[in-house]
JSON list of C-alpha atoms in Angstrom, two decimals:
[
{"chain": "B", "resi": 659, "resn": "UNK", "atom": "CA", "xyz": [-19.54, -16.18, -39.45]},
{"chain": "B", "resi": 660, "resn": "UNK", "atom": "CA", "xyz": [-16.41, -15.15, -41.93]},
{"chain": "B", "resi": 661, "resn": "UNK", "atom": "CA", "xyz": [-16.53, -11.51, -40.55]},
{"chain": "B", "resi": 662, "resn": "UNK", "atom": "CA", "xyz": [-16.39, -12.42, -36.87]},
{"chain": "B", "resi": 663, "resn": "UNK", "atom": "CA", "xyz": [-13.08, -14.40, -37.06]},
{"chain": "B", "resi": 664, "resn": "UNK", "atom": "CA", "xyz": [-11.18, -11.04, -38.07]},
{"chain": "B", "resi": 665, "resn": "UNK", "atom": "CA", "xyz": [-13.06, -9.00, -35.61]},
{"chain": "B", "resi": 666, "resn": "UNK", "atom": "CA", "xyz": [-12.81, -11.36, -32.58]},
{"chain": "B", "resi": 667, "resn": "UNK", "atom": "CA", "xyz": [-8.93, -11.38, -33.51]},
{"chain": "B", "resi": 668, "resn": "UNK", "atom": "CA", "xyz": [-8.67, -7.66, -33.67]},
{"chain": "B", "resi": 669, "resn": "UNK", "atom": "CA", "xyz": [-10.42, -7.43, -30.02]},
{"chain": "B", "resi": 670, "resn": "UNK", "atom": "CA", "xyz": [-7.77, -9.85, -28.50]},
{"chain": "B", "resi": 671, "resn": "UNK", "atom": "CA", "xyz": [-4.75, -7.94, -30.47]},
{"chain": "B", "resi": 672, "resn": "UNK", "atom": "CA", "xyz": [-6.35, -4.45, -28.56]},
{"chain": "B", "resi": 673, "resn": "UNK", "atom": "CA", "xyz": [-6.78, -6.16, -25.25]},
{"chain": "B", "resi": 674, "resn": "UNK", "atom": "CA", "xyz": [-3.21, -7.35, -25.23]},
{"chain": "B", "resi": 675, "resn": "UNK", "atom": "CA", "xyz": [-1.49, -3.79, -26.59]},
{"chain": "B", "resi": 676, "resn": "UNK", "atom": "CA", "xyz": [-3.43, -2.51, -23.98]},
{"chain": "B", "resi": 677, "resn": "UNK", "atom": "CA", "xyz": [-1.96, -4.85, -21.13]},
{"chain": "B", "resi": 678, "resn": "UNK", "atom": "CA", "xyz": [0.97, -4.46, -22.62]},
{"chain": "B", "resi": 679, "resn": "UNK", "atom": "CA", "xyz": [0.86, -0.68, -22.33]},
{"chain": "B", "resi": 680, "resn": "UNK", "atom": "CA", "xyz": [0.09, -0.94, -18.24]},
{"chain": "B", "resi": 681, "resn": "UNK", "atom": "CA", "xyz": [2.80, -3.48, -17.80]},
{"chain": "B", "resi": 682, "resn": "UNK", "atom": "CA", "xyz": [5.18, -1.91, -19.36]},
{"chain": "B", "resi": 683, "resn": "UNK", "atom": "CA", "xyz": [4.66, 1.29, -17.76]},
{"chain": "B", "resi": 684, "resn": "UNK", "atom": "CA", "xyz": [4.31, -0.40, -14.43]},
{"chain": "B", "resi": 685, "resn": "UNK", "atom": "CA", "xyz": [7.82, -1.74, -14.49]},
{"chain": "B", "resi": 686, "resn": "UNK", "atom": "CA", "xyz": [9.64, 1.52, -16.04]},
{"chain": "B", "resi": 687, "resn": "UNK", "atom": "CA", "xyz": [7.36, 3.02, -13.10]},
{"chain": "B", "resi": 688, "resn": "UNK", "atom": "CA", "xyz": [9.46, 0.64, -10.85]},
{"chain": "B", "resi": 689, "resn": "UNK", "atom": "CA", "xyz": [12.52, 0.75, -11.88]},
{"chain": "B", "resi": 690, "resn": "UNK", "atom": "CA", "xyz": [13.17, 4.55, -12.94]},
{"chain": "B", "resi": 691, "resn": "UNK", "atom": "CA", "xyz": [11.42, 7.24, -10.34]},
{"chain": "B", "resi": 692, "resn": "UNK", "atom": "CA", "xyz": [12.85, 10.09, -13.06]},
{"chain": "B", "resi": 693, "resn": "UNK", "atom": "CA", "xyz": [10.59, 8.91, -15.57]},
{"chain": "B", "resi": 694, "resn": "UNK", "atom": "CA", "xyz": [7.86, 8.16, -13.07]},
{"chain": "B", "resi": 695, "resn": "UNK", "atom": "CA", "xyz": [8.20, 11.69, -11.63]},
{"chain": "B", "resi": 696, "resn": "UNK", "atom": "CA", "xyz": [7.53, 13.18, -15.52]},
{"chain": "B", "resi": 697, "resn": "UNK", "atom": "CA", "xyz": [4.80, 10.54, -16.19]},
{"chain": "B", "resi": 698, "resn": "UNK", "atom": "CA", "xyz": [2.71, 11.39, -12.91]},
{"chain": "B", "resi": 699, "resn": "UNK", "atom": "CA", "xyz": [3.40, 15.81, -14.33]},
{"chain": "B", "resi": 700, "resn": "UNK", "atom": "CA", "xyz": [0.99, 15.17, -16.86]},
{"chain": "B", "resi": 701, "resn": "UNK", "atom": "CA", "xyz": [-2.00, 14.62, -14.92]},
{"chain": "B", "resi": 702, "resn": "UNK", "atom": "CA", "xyz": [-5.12, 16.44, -16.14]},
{"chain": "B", "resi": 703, "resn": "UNK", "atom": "CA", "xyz": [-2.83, 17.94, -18.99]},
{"chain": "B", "resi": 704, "resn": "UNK", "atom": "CA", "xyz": [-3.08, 17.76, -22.69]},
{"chain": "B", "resi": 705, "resn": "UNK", "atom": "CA", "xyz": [-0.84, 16.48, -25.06]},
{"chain": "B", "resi": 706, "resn": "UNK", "atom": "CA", "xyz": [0.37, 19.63, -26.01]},
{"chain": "B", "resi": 707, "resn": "UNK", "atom": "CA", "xyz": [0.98, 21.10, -22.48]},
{"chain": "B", "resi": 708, "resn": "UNK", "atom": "CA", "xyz": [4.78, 21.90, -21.67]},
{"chain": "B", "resi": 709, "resn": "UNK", "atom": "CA", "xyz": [4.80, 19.81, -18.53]},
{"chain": "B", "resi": 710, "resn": "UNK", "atom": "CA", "xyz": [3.83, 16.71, -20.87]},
{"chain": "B", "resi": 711, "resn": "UNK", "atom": "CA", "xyz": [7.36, 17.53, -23.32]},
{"chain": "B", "resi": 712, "resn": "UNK", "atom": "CA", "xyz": [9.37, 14.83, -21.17]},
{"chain": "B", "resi": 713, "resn": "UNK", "atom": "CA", "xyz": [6.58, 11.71, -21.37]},
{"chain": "B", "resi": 714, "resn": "UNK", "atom": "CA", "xyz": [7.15, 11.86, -25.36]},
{"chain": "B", "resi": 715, "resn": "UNK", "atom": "CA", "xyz": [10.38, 10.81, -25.06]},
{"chain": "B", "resi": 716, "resn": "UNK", "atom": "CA", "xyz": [8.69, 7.93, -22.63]},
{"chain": "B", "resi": 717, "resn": "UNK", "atom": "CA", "xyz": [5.58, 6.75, -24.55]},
{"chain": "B", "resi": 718, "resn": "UNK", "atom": "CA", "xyz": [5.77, 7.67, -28.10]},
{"chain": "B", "resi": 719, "resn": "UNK", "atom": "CA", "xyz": [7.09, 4.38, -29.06]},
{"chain": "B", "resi": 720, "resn": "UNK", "atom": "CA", "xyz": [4.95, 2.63, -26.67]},
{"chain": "B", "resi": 721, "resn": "UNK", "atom": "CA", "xyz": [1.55, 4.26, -28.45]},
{"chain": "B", "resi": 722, "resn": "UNK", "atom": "CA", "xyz": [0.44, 1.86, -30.79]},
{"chain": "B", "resi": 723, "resn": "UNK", "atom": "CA", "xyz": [0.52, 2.29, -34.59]},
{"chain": "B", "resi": 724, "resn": "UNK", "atom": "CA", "xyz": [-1.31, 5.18, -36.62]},
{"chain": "B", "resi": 725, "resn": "UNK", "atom": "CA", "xyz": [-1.97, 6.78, -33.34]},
{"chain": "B", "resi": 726, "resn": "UNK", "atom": "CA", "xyz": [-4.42, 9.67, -32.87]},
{"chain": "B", "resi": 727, "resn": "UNK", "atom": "CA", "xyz": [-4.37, 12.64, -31.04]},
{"chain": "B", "resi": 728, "resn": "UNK", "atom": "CA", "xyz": [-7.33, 11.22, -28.96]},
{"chain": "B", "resi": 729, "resn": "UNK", "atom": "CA", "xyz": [-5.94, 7.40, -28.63]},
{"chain": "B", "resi": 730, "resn": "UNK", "atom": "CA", "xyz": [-2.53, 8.77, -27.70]},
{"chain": "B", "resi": 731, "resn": "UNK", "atom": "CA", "xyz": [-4.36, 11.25, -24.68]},
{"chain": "B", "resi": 732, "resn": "UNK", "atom": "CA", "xyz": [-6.10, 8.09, -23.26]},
{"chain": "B", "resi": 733, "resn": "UNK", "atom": "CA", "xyz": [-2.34, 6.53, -23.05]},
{"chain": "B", "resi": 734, "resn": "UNK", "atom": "CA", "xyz": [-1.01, 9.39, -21.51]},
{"chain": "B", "resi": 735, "resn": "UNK", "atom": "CA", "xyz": [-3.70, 9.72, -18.78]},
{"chain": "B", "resi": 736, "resn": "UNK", "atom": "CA", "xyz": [-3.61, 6.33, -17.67]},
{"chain": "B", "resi": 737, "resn": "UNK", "atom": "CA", "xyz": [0.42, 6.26, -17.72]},
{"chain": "B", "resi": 738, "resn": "UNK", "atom": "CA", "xyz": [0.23, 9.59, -15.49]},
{"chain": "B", "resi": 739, "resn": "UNK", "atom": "CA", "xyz": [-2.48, 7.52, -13.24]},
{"chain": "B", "resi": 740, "resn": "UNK", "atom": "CA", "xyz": [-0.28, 5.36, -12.55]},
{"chain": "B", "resi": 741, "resn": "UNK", "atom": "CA", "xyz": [2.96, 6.74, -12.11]},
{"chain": "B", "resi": 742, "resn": "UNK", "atom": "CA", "xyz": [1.11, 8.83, -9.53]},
{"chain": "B", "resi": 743, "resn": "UNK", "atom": "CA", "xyz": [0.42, 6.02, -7.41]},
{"chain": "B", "resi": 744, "resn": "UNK", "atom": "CA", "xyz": [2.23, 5.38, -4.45]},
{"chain": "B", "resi": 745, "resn": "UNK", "atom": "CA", "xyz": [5.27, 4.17, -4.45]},
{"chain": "B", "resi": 746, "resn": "UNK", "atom": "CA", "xyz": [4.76, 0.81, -2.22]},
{"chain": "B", "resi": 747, "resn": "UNK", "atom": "CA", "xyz": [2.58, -0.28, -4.85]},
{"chain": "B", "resi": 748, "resn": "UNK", "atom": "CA", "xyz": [5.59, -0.81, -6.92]},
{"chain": "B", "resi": 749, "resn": "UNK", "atom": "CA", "xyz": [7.39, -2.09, -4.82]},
{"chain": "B", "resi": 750, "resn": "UNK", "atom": "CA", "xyz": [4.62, -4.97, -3.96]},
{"chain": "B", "resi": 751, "resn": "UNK", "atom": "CA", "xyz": [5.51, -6.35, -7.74]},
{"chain": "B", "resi": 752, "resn": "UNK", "atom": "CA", "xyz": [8.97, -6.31, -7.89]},
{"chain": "B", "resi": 753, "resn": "UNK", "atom": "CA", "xyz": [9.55, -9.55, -7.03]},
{"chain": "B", "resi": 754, "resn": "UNK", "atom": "CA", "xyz": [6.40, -11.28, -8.81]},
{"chain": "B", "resi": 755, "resn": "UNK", "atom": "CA", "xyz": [8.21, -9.25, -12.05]},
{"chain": "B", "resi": 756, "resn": "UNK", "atom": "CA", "xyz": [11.17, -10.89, -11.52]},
{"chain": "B", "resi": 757, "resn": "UNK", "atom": "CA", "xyz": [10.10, -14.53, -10.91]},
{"chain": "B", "resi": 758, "resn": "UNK", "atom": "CA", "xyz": [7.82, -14.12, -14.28]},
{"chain": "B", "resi": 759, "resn": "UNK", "atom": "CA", "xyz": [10.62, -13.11, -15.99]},
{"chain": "B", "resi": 760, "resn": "UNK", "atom": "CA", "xyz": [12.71, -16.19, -14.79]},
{"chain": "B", "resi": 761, "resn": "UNK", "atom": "CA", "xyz": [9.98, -18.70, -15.38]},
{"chain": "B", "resi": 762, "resn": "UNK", "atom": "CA", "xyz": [9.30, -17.62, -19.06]},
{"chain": "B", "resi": 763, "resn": "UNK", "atom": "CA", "xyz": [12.74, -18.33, -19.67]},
{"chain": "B", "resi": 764, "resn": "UNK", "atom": "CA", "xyz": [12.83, -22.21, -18.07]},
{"chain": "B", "resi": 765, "resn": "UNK", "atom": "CA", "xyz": [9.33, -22.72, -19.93]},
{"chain": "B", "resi": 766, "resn": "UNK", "atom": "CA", "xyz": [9.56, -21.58, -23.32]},
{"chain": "B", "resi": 767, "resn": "UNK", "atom": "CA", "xyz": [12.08, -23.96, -24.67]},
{"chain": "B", "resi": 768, "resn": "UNK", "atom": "CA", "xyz": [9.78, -27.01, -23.56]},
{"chain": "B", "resi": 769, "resn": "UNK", "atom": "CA", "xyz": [6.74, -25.80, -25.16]},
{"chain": "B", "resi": 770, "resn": "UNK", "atom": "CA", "xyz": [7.95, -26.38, -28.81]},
{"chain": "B", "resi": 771, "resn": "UNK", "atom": "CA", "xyz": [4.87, -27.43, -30.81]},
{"chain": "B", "resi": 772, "resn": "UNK", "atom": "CA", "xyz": [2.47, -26.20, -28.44]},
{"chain": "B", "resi": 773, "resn": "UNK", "atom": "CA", "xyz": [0.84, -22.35, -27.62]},
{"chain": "B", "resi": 774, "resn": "UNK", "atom": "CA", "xyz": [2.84, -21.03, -24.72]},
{"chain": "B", "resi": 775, "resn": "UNK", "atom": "CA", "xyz": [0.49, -19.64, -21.96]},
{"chain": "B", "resi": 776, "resn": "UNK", "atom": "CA", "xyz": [-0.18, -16.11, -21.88]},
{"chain": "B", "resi": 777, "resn": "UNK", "atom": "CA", "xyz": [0.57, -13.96, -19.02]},
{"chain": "B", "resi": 778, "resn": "UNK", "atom": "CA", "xyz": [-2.05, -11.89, -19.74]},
{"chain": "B", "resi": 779, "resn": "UNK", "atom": "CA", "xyz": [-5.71, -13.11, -19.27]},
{"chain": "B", "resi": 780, "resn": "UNK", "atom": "CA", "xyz": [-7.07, -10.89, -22.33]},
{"chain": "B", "resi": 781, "resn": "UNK", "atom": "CA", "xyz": [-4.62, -13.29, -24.58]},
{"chain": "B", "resi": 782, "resn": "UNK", "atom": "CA", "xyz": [-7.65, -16.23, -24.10]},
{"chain": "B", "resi": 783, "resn": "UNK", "atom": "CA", "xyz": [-9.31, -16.39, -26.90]},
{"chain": "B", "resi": 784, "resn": "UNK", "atom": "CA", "xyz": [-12.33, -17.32, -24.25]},
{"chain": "B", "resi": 785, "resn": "UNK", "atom": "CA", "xyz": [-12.47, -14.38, -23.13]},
{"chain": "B", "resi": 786, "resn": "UNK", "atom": "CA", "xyz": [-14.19, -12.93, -26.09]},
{"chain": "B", "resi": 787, "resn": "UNK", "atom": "CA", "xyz": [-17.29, -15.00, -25.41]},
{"chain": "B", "resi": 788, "resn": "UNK", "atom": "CA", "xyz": [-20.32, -13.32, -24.30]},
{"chain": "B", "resi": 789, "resn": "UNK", "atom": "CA", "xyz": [-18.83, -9.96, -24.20]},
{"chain": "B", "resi": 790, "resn": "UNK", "atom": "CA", "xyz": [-21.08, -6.95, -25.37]},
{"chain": "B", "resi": 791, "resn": "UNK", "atom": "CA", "xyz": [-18.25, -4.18, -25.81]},
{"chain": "B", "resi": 792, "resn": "UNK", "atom": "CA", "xyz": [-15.70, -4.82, -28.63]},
{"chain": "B", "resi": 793, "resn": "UNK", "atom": "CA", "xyz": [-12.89, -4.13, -26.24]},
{"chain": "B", "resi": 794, "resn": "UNK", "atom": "CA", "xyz": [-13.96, -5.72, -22.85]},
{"chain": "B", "resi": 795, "resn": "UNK", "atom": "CA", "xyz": [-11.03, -6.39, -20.86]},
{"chain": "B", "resi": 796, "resn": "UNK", "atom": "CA", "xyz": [-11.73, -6.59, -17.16]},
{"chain": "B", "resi": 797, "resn": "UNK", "atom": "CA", "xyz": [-13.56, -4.41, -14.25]},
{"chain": "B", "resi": 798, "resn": "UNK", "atom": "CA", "xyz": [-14.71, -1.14, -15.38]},
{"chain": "B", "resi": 799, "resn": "UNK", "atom": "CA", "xyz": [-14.11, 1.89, -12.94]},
{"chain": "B", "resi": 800, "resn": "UNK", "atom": "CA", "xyz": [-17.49, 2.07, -12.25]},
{"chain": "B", "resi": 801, "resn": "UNK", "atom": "CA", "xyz": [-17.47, -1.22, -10.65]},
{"chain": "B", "resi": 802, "resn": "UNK", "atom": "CA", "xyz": [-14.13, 0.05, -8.87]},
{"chain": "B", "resi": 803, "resn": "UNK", "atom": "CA", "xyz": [-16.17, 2.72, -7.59]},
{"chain": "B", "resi": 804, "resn": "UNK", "atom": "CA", "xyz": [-18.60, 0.17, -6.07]},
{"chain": "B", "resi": 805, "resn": "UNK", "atom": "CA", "xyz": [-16.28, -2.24, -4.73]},
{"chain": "B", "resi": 806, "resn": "UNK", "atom": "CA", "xyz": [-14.80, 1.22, -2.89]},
{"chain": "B", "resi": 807, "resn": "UNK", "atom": "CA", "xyz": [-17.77, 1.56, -0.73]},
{"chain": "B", "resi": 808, "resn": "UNK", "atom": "CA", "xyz": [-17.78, -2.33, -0.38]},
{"chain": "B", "resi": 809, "resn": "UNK", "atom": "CA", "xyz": [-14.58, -2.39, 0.89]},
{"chain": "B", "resi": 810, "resn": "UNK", "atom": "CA", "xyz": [-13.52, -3.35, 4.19]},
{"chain": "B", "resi": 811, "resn": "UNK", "atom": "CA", "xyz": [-12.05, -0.64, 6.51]},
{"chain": "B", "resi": 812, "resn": "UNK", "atom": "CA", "xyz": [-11.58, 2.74, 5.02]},
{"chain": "B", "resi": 813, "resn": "UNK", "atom": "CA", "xyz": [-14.30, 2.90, 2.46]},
{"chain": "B", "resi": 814, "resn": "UNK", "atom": "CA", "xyz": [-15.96, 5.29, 0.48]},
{"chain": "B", "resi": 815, "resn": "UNK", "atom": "CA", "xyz": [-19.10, 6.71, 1.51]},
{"chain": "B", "resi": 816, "resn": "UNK", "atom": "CA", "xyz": [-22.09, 5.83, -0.90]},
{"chain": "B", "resi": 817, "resn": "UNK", "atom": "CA", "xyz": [-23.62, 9.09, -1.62]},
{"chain": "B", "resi": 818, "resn": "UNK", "atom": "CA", "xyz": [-19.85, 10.10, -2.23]},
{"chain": "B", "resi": 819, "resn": "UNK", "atom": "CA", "xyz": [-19.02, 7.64, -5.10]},
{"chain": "B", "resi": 820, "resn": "UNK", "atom": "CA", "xyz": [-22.66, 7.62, -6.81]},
{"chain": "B", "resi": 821, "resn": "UNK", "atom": "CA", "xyz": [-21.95, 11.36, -7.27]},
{"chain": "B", "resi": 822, "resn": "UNK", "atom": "CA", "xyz": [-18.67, 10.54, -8.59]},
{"chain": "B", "resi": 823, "resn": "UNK", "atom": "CA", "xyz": [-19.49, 8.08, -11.06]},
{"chain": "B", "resi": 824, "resn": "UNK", "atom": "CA", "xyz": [-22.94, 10.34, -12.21]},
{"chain": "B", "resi": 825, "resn": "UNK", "atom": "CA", "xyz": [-19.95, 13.24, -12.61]},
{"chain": "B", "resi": 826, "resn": "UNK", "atom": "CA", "xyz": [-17.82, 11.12, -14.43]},
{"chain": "B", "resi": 827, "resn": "UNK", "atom": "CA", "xyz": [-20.71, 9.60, -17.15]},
{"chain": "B", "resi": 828, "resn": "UNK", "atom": "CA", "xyz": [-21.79, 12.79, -17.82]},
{"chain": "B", "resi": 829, "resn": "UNK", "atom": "CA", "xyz": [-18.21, 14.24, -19.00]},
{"chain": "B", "resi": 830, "resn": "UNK", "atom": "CA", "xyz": [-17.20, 15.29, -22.66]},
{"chain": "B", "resi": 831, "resn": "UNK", "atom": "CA", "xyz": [-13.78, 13.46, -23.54]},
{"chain": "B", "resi": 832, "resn": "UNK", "atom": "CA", "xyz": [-11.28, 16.60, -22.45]},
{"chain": "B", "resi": 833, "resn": "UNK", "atom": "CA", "xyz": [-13.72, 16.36, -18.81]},
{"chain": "B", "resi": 834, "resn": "UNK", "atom": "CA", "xyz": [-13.08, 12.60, -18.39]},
{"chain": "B", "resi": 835, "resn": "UNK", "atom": "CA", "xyz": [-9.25, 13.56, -18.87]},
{"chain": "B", "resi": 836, "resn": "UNK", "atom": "CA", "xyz": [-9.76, 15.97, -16.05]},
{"chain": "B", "resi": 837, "resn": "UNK", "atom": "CA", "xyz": [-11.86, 14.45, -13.42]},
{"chain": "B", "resi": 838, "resn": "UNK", "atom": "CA", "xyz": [-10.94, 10.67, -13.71]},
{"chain": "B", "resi": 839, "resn": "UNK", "atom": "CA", "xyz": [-7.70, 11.65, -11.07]},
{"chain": "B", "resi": 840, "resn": "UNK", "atom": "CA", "xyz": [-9.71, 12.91, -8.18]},
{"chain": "B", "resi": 841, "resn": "UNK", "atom": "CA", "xyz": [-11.72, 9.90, -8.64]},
{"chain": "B", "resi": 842, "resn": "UNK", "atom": "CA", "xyz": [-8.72, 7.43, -8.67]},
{"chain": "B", "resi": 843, "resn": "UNK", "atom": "CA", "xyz": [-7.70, 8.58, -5.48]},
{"chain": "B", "resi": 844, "resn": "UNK", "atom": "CA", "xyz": [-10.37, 8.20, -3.99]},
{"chain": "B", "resi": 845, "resn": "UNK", "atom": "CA", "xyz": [-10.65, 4.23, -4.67]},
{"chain": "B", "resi": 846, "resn": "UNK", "atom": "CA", "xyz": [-6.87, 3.54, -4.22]},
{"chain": "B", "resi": 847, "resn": "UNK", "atom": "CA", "xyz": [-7.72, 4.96, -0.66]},
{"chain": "B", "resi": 848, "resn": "UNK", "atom": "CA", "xyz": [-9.74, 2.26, 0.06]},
{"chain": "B", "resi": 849, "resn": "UNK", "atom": "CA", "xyz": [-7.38, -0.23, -1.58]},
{"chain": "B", "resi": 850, "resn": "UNK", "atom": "CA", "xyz": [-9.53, -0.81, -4.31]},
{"chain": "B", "resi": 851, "resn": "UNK", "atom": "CA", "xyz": [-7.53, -1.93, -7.05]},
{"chain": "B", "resi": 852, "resn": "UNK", "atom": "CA", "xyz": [-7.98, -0.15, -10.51]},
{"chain": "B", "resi": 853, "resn": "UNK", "atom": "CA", "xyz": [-8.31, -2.16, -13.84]},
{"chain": "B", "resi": 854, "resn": "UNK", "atom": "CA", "xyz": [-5.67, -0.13, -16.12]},
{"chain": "B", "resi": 855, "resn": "UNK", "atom": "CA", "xyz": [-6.49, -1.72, -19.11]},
{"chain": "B", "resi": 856, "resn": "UNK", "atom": "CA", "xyz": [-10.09, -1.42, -19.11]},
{"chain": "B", "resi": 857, "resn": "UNK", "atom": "CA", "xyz": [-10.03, 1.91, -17.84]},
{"chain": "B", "resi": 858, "resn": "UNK", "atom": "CA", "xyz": [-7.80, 2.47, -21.01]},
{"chain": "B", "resi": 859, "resn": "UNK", "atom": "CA", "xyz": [-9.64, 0.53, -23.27]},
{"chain": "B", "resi": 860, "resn": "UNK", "atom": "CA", "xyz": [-12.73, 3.05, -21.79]},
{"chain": "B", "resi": 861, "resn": "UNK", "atom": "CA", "xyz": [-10.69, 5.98, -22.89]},
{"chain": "B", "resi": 862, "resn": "UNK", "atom": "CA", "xyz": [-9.74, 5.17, -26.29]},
{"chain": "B", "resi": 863, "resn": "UNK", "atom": "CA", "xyz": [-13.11, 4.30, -27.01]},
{"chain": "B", "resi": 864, "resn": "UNK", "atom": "CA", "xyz": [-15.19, 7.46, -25.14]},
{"chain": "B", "resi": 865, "resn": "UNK", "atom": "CA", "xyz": [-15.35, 9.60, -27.83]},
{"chain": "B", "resi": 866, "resn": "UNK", "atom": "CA", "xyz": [-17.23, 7.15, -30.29]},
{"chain": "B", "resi": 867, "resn": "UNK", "atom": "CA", "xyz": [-19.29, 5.01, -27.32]},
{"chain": "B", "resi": 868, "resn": "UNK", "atom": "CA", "xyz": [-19.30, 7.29, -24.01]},
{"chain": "B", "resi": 869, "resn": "UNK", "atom": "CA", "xyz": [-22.70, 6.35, -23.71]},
{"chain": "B", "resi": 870, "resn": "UNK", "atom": "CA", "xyz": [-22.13, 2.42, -23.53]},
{"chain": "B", "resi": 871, "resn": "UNK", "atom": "CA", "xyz": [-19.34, 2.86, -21.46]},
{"chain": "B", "resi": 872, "resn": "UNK", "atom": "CA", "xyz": [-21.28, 5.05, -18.94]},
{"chain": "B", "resi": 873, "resn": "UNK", "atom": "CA", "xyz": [-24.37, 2.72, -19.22]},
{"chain": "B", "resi": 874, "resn": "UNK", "atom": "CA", "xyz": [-21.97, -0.34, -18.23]},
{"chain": "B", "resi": 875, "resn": "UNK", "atom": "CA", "xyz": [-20.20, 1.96, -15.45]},
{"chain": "B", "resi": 876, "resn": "UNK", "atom": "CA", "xyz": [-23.20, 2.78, -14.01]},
{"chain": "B", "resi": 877, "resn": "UNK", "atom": "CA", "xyz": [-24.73, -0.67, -14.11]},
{"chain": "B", "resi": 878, "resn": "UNK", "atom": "CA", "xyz": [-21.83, -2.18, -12.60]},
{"chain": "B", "resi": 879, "resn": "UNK", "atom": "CA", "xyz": [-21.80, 0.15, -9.90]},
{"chain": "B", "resi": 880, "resn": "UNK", "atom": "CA", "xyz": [-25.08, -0.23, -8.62]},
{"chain": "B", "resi": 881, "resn": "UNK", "atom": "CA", "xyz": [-25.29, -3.88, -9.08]},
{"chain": "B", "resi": 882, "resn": "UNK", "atom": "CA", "xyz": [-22.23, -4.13, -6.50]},
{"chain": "B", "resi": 883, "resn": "UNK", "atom": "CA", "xyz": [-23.14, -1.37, -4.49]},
{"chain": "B", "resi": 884, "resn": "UNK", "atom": "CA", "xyz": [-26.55, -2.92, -4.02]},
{"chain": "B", "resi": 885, "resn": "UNK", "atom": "CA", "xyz": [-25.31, -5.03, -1.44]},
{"chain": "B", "resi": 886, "resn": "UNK", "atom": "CA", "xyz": [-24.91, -1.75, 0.58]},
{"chain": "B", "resi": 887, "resn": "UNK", "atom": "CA", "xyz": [-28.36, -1.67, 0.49]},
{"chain": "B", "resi": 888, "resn": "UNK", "atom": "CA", "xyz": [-29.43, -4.51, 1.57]},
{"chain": "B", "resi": 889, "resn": "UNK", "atom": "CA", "xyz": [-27.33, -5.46, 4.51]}
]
């Protein structure tokens, strides 16, 4: 019982760095369309690649302490995933970043003696409970996959995203650098929306635990795409 304590406190301080990573990133993403521009030039490149020189300037002090070459290549691919979204999808937050900003400011003062809520659902110490992986955060990609061909409108065609996601569990960590992009446009086509920080949390940890992480992708995908199937 002793051990867990420390353990369940290190998952919720890797959940939050991670949200912290995509929100901050999100709102330089808004607000500066130079740095977005050299974020979104290092898709499917390496750290050492010179189109990747400018985003050092952008996320070296964002990577988190003791970083390695493999943990700070997961932060660069999902920072270049999404500063190559569109732009409207931006602009959708703008003012939600705003108001948050404003209302943290009236609240925080009134909450002396008392935990101030997070804004960031991986902050809940709840959230630990139950969860197999030692940095569950959200949706995994596989289950954006599904929820592609789910979705209402423009969606993906089955046989196309259950080759994608077989592709994608089957890659080494440089080939999950490289293919994750085609695959992330294919869902924000649909309007699927894309869990960041899992997907980063996914990253960080593929090299050690690829094959848990494609188990749960691939379980998530066909337990939502199963619904394909029977309608």
């Amino acid at each position: 019982m002793t051990s867990q304590a420390p353990e369940a406190g290190k998952r919720r301080g890797r959940r939050a760095s991670y949200a912290d990573f995509v929100r901050d990133i999100e709102r330089l993403c808004r607000r500066d369309p130079g740095s977005r521009a050299a974020l979104r030039a290092g898709l499917r490149r390496d750290l050492d690649h010179p189109r990747v020189r400018p985003m050092h300037r952008l996320l070296t002090t964002r990577l988190p302490e003791q970083c390695d070459d493999r943990t700070a290549q997961a932060h660069y691919t999902v920072a270049s995933l999404i500063a190559a979204q569109p732009r409207h999808a931006f602009a959708l937050d703008r003012e939600d970043d705003e108001d948050t900003a404003g209302e943290q400011d009236e609240r925080v003062p009134q909450q002396s003696g008392g935990s101030a809520e997070g804004t960031a659902p991986p902050e809940d110490g709840s959230s630990d409970v139950g969860l197999p992986d030692s940095t569950a955060y959200g949706a995994s990609f596989g289950a954006a996959l599904g929820q592609a061909v789910t979705a209402k409108g423009a969606s993906m065609r089955l046989s196309a995203a259950e080759s994608r996601v077989n592709l994608l569990t089957r890659q080494s960590v440089r080939g999950i650098h490289l293919h994750l992009p085609a695959a992330v446009n294919q869902v924000r086509a649909t309007g699927t929306p894309i869990d960041w920080g899992q997907l980063l949390a996914d990253l960080v940890d593929w090299p050690h635990r690829s094959g848990r992480i494609s188990r749960r992708w691939l379980q998530d995908f066909y337990r939502i795409t199963a619904r394909v199937d029977q309608g």
